[in-house]
Coordinates of C-alpha atoms (C1' of nucleotides) in Angstrom, one line a residue:
Chain A
X1 CA -23.4 15.5 -11.9
X2 CA -23.5 14.8 -15.8
X3 CA -23.1 18.3 -16.3
X4 CA -20.6 19.8 -13.9
X5 CA -18.0 18.1 -16.8
X6 CA -19.0 20.6 -18.9
X7 CA -17.8 23.0 -16.4
X8 CA -14.8 22.0 -16.2
X9 CA -11.3 23.0 -17.6
X10 CA -8.5 21.8 -16.8
X11 CA -8.0 18.2 -16.7
X12 CA -7.4 17.2 -12.9
X13 CA -10.6 19.0 -12.4
X14 CA -13.0 16.5 -14.2
X15 CA -14.7 13.8 -12.5
X16 CA -12.4 10.4 -13.4
X17 CA -9.9 12.4 -11.6
X18 CA -12.2 13.1 -8.8
X19 CA -13.6 10.2 -8.0
X20 CA -10.4 8.8 -7.6
X21 CA -9.9 10.9 -5.1
X22 CA -12.9 9.5 -3.4
X23 CA -10.7 6.7 -3.3
X24 CA -7.9 7.7 -2.3
X25 CA -9.6 8.7 0.3
X26 CA -11.0 5.2 1.3
X27 CA -8.1 2.9 0.2
X28 CA -5.8 5.6 2.1
X29 CA -8.0 5.9 5.0
X30 CA -8.6 1.5 5.3
X31 CA -4.6 1.5 5.9
X32 CA -4.5 4.0 8.1
X33 CA -6.1 2.9 10.7
X34 CA -4.9 -1.0 10.4
X35 CA -2.7 -1.2 12.5
X36 CA -3.3 0.0 15.4
X37 CA -6.6 -2.0 14.2
X38 CA -4.3 -4.6 14.8
X39 CA -2.6 -4.4 18.1
X40 CA -6.2 -2.5 20.0
X41 CA -8.1 -6.4 19.0
X42 CA -5.6 -8.0 21.6
X43 CA -6.5 -6.5 24.1
X44 CA -10.6 -6.3 23.5
X45 CA -10.5 -3.1 22.3
X46 CA -11.4 -0.8 19.3
X47 CA -10.3 2.1 16.8
X48 CA -13.0 4.3 19.6
X49 CA -10.5 3.6 22.1
X50 CA -7.4 4.8 20.5
X51 CA -9.7 7.6 20.3
X52 CA -10.1 8.4 23.3
X53 CA -6.3 7.8 24.7
X54 CA -5.2 9.6 21.7
X55 CA -6.7 13.3 22.2
X56 CA -6.6 13.1 26.0
X57 CA -2.6 11.8 25.1
X58 CA -2.3 15.0 22.9
X59 CA -3.9 17.7 25.9
X60 CA -3.9 16.0 28.9
X61 CA -6.4 17.2 31.4
X62 CA -8.9 17.4 28.8
X63 CA -12.8 17.7 30.2
X64 CA -15.3 15.3 28.7
X65 CA -16.8 17.7 26.8
X66 CA -13.9 19.1 25.1
X67 CA -13.9 15.4 24.2
X68 CA -16.8 15.2 23.4
X69 CA -16.5 18.3 20.5
X70 CA -13.6 16.7 19.0
X71 CA -14.8 13.0 18.8
X72 CA -18.6 14.7 18.0
X73 CA -19.5 11.1 19.5
X74 CA -22.6 10.9 22.4
X75 CA -22.3 10.7 25.5
X76 CA -23.1 7.9 25.2
X77 CA -20.8 6.2 23.0
X78 CA -18.1 7.5 24.5
X79 CA -19.4 7.0 28.9
X80 CA -18.6 3.5 27.3
X81 CA -15.7 3.5 25.7
X82 CA -14.6 5.9 28.7
X83 CA -15.3 3.4 31.5
X84 CA -13.8 0.2 30.1
X85 CA -10.7 3.3 30.0
X86 CA -11.3 4.2 33.3
X87 CA -11.6 0.3 34.9
X88 CA -8.5 -0.7 33.3
X89 CA -6.3 2.0 34.5
X90 CA -5.2 3.5 31.3
X91 CA -6.7 6.9 31.9
X92 CA -7.0 8.5 35.5
X93 CA -10.4 11.1 36.8
X94 CA -9.3 13.7 38.4
X95 CA -12.4 16.9 38.9
X96 CA -11.5 20.8 37.8
X97 CA -11.0 23.8 39.7
X98 CA -15.5 23.7 37.8
X99 CA -16.1 20.8 40.4
X100 CA -19.0 20.0 37.9
X101 CA -16.1 18.8 35.8
X102 CA -13.9 17.0 35.7
X103 CA -10.3 15.7 34.2
X104 CA -8.8 13.4 31.8
X105 CA -5.2 12.5 31.6
X106 CA -3.5 9.3 31.0
X107 CA -1.7 7.0 33.0
X108 CA 1.3 5.1 32.5
X109 CA -0.6 2.4 31.0
X110 CA -2.2 5.3 29.5
X111 CA 1.1 5.7 28.3
X112 CA 2.4 3.3 27.0
X113 CA -0.2 2.1 25.2
X114 CA -0.8 6.1 22.9
X115 CA 2.7 5.5 22.2
X116 CA 2.4 1.7 21.0
X117 CA -0.2 3.1 19.0
X118 CA 1.0 5.7 17.4
X119 CA 4.1 5.2 16.9
X120 CA 3.0 2.7 14.2
X121 CA 1.0 5.4 12.5
X122 CA 4.6 7.9 13.2
X123 CA 6.4 5.6 11.2
X124 CA 4.1 4.3 8.7
X125 CA 3.2 8.4 7.4
X126 CA 7.7 8.9 8.2
X127 CA 8.1 6.0 5.9
X128 CA 5.7 7.4 2.9
X129 CA 6.9 11.2 3.4
X130 CA 10.2 10.9 3.5
X131 CA 10.6 10.0 -0.4
X132 CA 8.9 13.7 -0.7
X133 CA 9.8 17.1 -0.9
X134 CA 8.5 19.4 1.0
X135 CA 7.0 21.0 -1.9
X136 CA 4.2 18.0 -2.5
X137 CA 4.1 17.2 1.3
X138 CA 2.9 20.7 2.0
X139 CA -0.2 20.7 -1.3
X140 CA -1.7 17.7 1.0
X141 CA -1.6 18.9 4.0
X142 CA -3.6 22.1 3.0
X143 CA -5.5 19.8 0.3
X144 CA -6.3 17.7 3.9
X145 CA -7.4 20.4 6.0
X146 CA -9.5 22.1 3.3
X147 CA -11.2 18.7 2.9
X148 CA -12.8 19.3 7.0
X149 CA -16.1 21.5 7.3
X150 CA -15.7 24.5 8.3
X151 CA -16.7 24.5 11.7
X152 CA -14.0 21.8 12.5
X153 CA -11.0 23.0 10.0
X154 CA -11.3 25.7 14.0
X155 CA -11.1 22.6 15.7
X156 CA -8.4 21.6 14.3
X157 CA -6.4 25.3 15.0
X158 CA -8.0 24.8 18.5
X159 CA -5.9 21.4 19.6
X160 CA -2.8 22.9 16.9
Chain B
X1 CA 9.7 7.3 18.9
X2 CA 10.9 9.1 21.3
X3 CA 14.2 8.7 19.5
X4 CA 12.6 9.1 15.7
X5 CA 12.8 12.9 16.3
X6 CA 16.6 13.3 17.1
X7 CA 16.9 10.8 13.5
X8 CA 15.1 13.7 11.6
X9 CA 16.6 16.9 10.1
X10 CA 13.8 18.6 8.2
X11 CA 11.2 20.2 10.5
X12 CA 8.2 19.4 8.2
X13 CA 9.0 15.1 9.3
X14 CA 9.5 15.9 13.2
X15 CA 6.5 14.1 15.2
X16 CA 3.7 16.7 15.7
X17 CA 4.4 17.7 12.5
X18 CA 3.2 13.7 11.6
X19 CA 0.9 14.3 15.7
X20 CA -0.6 17.1 12.5
X21 CA -1.5 14.4 9.8
X22 CA -3.2 11.9 12.0
X23 CA -5.6 14.8 12.7
X24 CA -6.6 15.2 9.6
X25 CA -6.4 11.9 8.5
X26 CA -9.4 12.3 11.2
X27 CA -11.0 14.9 11.1
X28 CA -10.6 14.9 6.5
X29 CA -12.3 11.2 5.9
X30 CA -15.0 12.1 8.8
X31 CA -16.6 14.5 6.9
X32 CA -15.7 13.4 3.7
X33 CA -18.4 10.7 4.4
X34 CA -21.0 12.9 6.5
X35 CA -23.1 14.1 2.9
X36 CA -23.6 10.5 2.4
X37 CA -23.8 9.0 5.5
X38 CA -27.2 11.4 6.1
X39 CA -28.2 10.8 2.8
X40 CA -27.9 7.0 3.6
X41 CA -29.6 7.0 6.9
X42 CA -33.3 8.4 5.2
X43 CA -32.9 5.3 3.4
X44 CA -32.5 3.3 6.3
X45 CA -29.0 2.1 4.6
X46 CA -25.3 2.5 5.6
X47 CA -22.4 3.6 4.3
X48 CA -21.9 -0.8 4.4
X49 CA -24.0 0.2 1.0
X50 CA -23.3 3.3 -0.6
X51 CA -19.4 1.4 -0.9
X52 CA -21.2 -2.0 -2.7
X53 CA -22.8 1.2 -4.9
X54 CA -20.2 2.7 -5.6
X55 CA -18.6 -0.1 -7.0
X56 CA -20.7 -1.9 -8.9
X57 CA -21.4 1.8 -10.4
X58 CA -18.0 2.0 -11.2
X59 CA -17.5 -1.2 -13.2
X60 CA -20.9 -2.6 -14.6
X61 CA -20.9 -6.0 -14.0
X62 CA -17.7 -6.9 -11.4
X63 CA -18.4 -10.4 -9.9
X64 CA -19.4 -11.0 -5.8
X65 CA -15.6 -12.1 -5.7
X66 CA -13.8 -9.0 -7.3
X67 CA -15.4 -7.2 -5.1
X68 CA -15.1 -8.5 -1.5
X69 CA -11.4 -8.3 -3.0
X70 CA -11.5 -4.8 -3.4
X71 CA -14.0 -3.5 -0.2
X72 CA -11.9 -6.2 2.4
X73 CA -14.7 -7.6 3.9
X74 CA -16.1 -10.7 4.8
X75 CA -18.7 -12.8 2.3
X76 CA -20.5 -12.4 4.8
X77 CA -20.8 -9.3 6.5
X78 CA -21.3 -8.4 2.5
X79 CA -24.0 -10.6 1.8
X80 CA -26.7 -9.1 4.0
X81 CA -25.6 -5.4 3.0
X82 CA -26.0 -6.9 -0.9
X83 CA -29.5 -8.7 -0.5
X84 CA -30.8 -5.3 0.7
X85 CA -29.5 -4.3 -2.7
X86 CA -31.0 -6.7 -4.7
X87 CA -34.1 -7.5 -3.4
X88 CA -34.9 -3.5 -3.0
X89 CA -33.4 -3.2 -6.9
X90 CA -30.5 -1.1 -6.7
X91 CA -28.9 -3.5 -7.9
X92 CA -29.0 -6.2 -10.1
X93 CA -27.2 -9.8 -11.1
X94 CA -26.6 -11.8 -13.4
X95 CA -24.8 -15.2 -14.2
X96 CA -21.5 -14.8 -15.7
X97 CA -19.5 -16.4 -18.5
X98 CA -18.0 -19.3 -16.0
X99 CA -21.8 -19.7 -14.1
X100 CA -20.3 -20.0 -10.7
X101 CA -20.1 -16.3 -10.7
X102 CA -22.4 -13.6 -10.9
X103 CA -21.8 -9.9 -12.6
X104 CA -23.7 -7.0 -10.0
X105 CA -24.4 -4.5 -12.4
X106 CA -27.2 -1.0 -11.0
X107 CA -31.1 -0.7 -12.2
X108 CA -31.9 2.9 -13.2
X109 CA -32.5 2.8 -9.6
X110 CA -29.1 2.0 -8.4
X111 CA -27.3 4.4 -10.6
X112 CA -29.4 7.8 -9.1
X113 CA -28.6 6.8 -5.9
X114 CA -25.3 5.9 -6.9
X115 CA -25.5 9.8 -8.1
X116 CA -26.7 11.6 -5.9
X117 CA -24.6 10.1 -3.4
X118 CA -21.3 10.3 -5.1
X119 CA -22.1 14.1 -6.0
X120 CA -22.3 14.7 -2.6
X121 CA -18.8 13.2 -2.3
X122 CA -17.6 14.7 -6.1
X123 CA -18.9 18.5 -5.5
X124 CA -17.2 18.9 -2.1
X125 CA -14.0 17.8 -3.2
X126 CA -14.3 19.9 -6.2
X127 CA -14.9 22.9 -4.3
X128 CA -11.9 21.8 -2.3
X129 CA -9.9 21.6 -5.7
X130 CA -10.6 24.5 -7.8
X131 CA -9.0 27.2 -5.6
X132 CA -5.0 25.1 -5.6
X133 CA -3.3 24.9 -8.0
X134 CA -1.4 21.8 -10.2
X135 CA 2.0 21.0 -8.0
X136 CA -0.3 20.8 -4.4
X137 CA -3.2 18.9 -6.0
X138 CA -0.5 16.5 -7.0
X139 CA 1.4 16.4 -3.6
X140 CA -2.7 15.2 -2.4
X141 CA -2.8 12.5 -5.0
X142 CA 1.3 11.1 -4.5
X143 CA 1.4 11.2 -0.8
X144 CA -2.3 9.9 -0.4
X145 CA -1.8 7.0 -2.8
X146 CA 1.6 6.1 -1.4
X147 CA -0.7 6.4 2.2
X148 CA -2.4 3.3 1.3
X149 CA -0.5 -0.3 1.4
X150 CA 1.7 -1.3 -1.5
X151 CA -1.0 -4.4 -1.8
X152 CA -3.8 -2.2 -2.4
X153 CA -2.3 0.3 -4.4
X154 CA -1.4 -2.6 -7.4
X155 CA -5.5 -2.8 -6.2
X156 CA -6.0 0.9 -7.3
X157 CA -3.8 1.2 -10.4
X158 CA -6.0 -2.6 -11.5
X159 CA -9.3 -0.9 -11.0
X160 CA -8.3 2.6 -12.0
Chain C
dT1 C1' -33.8 31.7 44.2
dA2 C1' -33.7 29.6 39.4
dA3 C1' -31.4 27.6 35.1
dT4 C1' -28.1 26.8 32.7
dT5 C1' -24.4 23.1 32.9
dA6 C1' -21.0 18.5 33.2
dA7 C1' -21.3 14.8 33.6
dG8 C1' -23.5 9.8 34.5
dT9 C1' -26.8 6.4 33.2
dC10 C1' -31.1 3.7 32.3
dA11 C1' -33.1 0.9 28.4
dA12 C1' -33.7 0.0 23.3
dT13 C1' -31.7 -0.2 18.3
dA14 C1' -28.9 0.2 14.7
dT15 C1' -25.1 -1.0 11.5
dG16 C1' -21.5 -3.4 10.3
dG17 C1' -18.2 -5.6 11.1
dC18 C1' -16.3 -10.8 13.0
dT19 C1' -15.8 -16.6 12.9
dG20 C1' -17.1 -21.1 11.6
dA21 C1' -19.3 -25.0 9.9
dC22 C1' -22.0 -25.8 5.8
dC23 C1' -23.4 -25.8 1.2
dT24 C1' -24.0 -26.8 -3.9
dA25 C1' -23.0 -25.9 -8.8
dA26 C1' -19.6 -25.4 -11.6
dA27 C1' -14.6 -25.5 -13.4
dT28 C1' -10.4 -27.3 -13.8
dA29 C1' -6.4 -30.6 -12.6
dA30 C1' -4.6 -35.2 -11.7
Chain D
dT1 C1' -14.2 -39.1 -15.0
dT2 C1' -13.2 -38.6 -10.7
dA3 C1' -11.2 -35.7 -7.2
dT4 C1' -10.5 -30.8 -6.3
dT5 C1' -10.6 -26.4 -5.9
dT6 C1' -13.7 -21.9 -6.8
dA7 C1' -17.4 -18.6 -6.8
dG8 C1' -21.1 -18.5 -4.1
dG9 C1' -24.4 -18.5 -0.5
dT10 C1' -26.3 -19.7 4.3
dC11 C1' -27.0 -20.0 9.1
dA12 C1' -26.5 -19.0 13.5
dG13 C1' -23.9 -15.8 17.5
dC14 C1' -20.6 -12.4 18.5
dC15 C1' -18.6 -7.8 19.5
dA16 C1' -17.8 -3.2 18.5
dT17 C1' -19.8 0.9 17.5
dA18 C1' -22.9 4.9 17.4
dT19 C1' -28.6 5.9 17.2
dT20 C1' -32.5 8.5 20.6
dG21 C1' -34.8 9.9 24.9
dA22 C1' -35.7 10.4 29.2
dC23 C1' -34.0 11.1 33.6
dT24 C1' -30.9 12.7 38.2
dT25 C1' -27.1 15.0 40.9
dA26 C1' -24.7 18.6 42.0
dA27 C1' -22.2 22.5 40.9
dT28 C1' -22.0 27.4 39.5
dT29 C1' -23.9 31.9 37.1
dA30 C1' -27.7 35.1 36.2

DNA sequence: TAATTAAGTCAATATGGCTGACCTAAATAA
DNA sequence: TTATTTAGGTCAGCCATATTGACTTAATTA
């Protein structure tokens, strides 16, 4: 993109500034996940378990199919993690009205873990955004949203 | 954090809004990395290779130690990836003035790959932020920066 | 009844991280 | 100058997370 620079007019749109955004994404995402990671390690779980617990906690009664479509991983990748969560009774399975489907719900134990993990991220984010005004936070959310692929933007809107 | 909500006054600081940010981070980071991932797959490299190439490209002559401190992975994790990059001549090693150290530089081949990968992310980000005004983009960058741990904020500033 | 869908399972493979132990060579401090 | 620290490398082994492809069962829908 040696040529891109020449096309760009405002300062904040030049390559160097965009590269800073690349790095901000890398560093911030790493620190965003490190808190829960440390808790998960103790109970021999990983980030994948957290994601499952997070989205089941968000929508109790989620089906496997819905979860797969959010996580965008293969059935096999999910099943390993999910089986562990069910075996250790963080998640409870039940049959849906369509009897081919299964509904996932958090047990009390699962809810407790969900809260523990999410609270780390919630308080971290709270401590960040409390020092900004609404304009900055809106800019943050709007831009971050547009960084998502359009198809996944839809998915985000569906679950929210 | 059943209690946090009661302490929070502005709407954008409540738990539900913060949970949206958690999801925005998850979805946006995934899509942020997916472009380069597809290119890397073809040449049997992974995201770890991209990171090395990215930061060596950013600062030619980087030492192993500096790279480790940016990536925050173990020597062993780096060495596997780095050895492949050196063997396949994407990266060239040379001895520093302090003869214990080694300097990493991108070869022509390495530079070409760096540009190819980064351009995907640069154009993606460009296409997002071109539609926002400076206020939104500044909010985005400021908040994202503060999402980084303080120690790593320093590191970000050092390399920029 | 046939086709599709939701879910589960098998085996094999790759990436990317980790630990701990141990080594060499060079630079620096006592 | 000797002792210590630092930069880097390496070995073996482990674990988490992802993948593909093939195949099965049971339920729903065309």
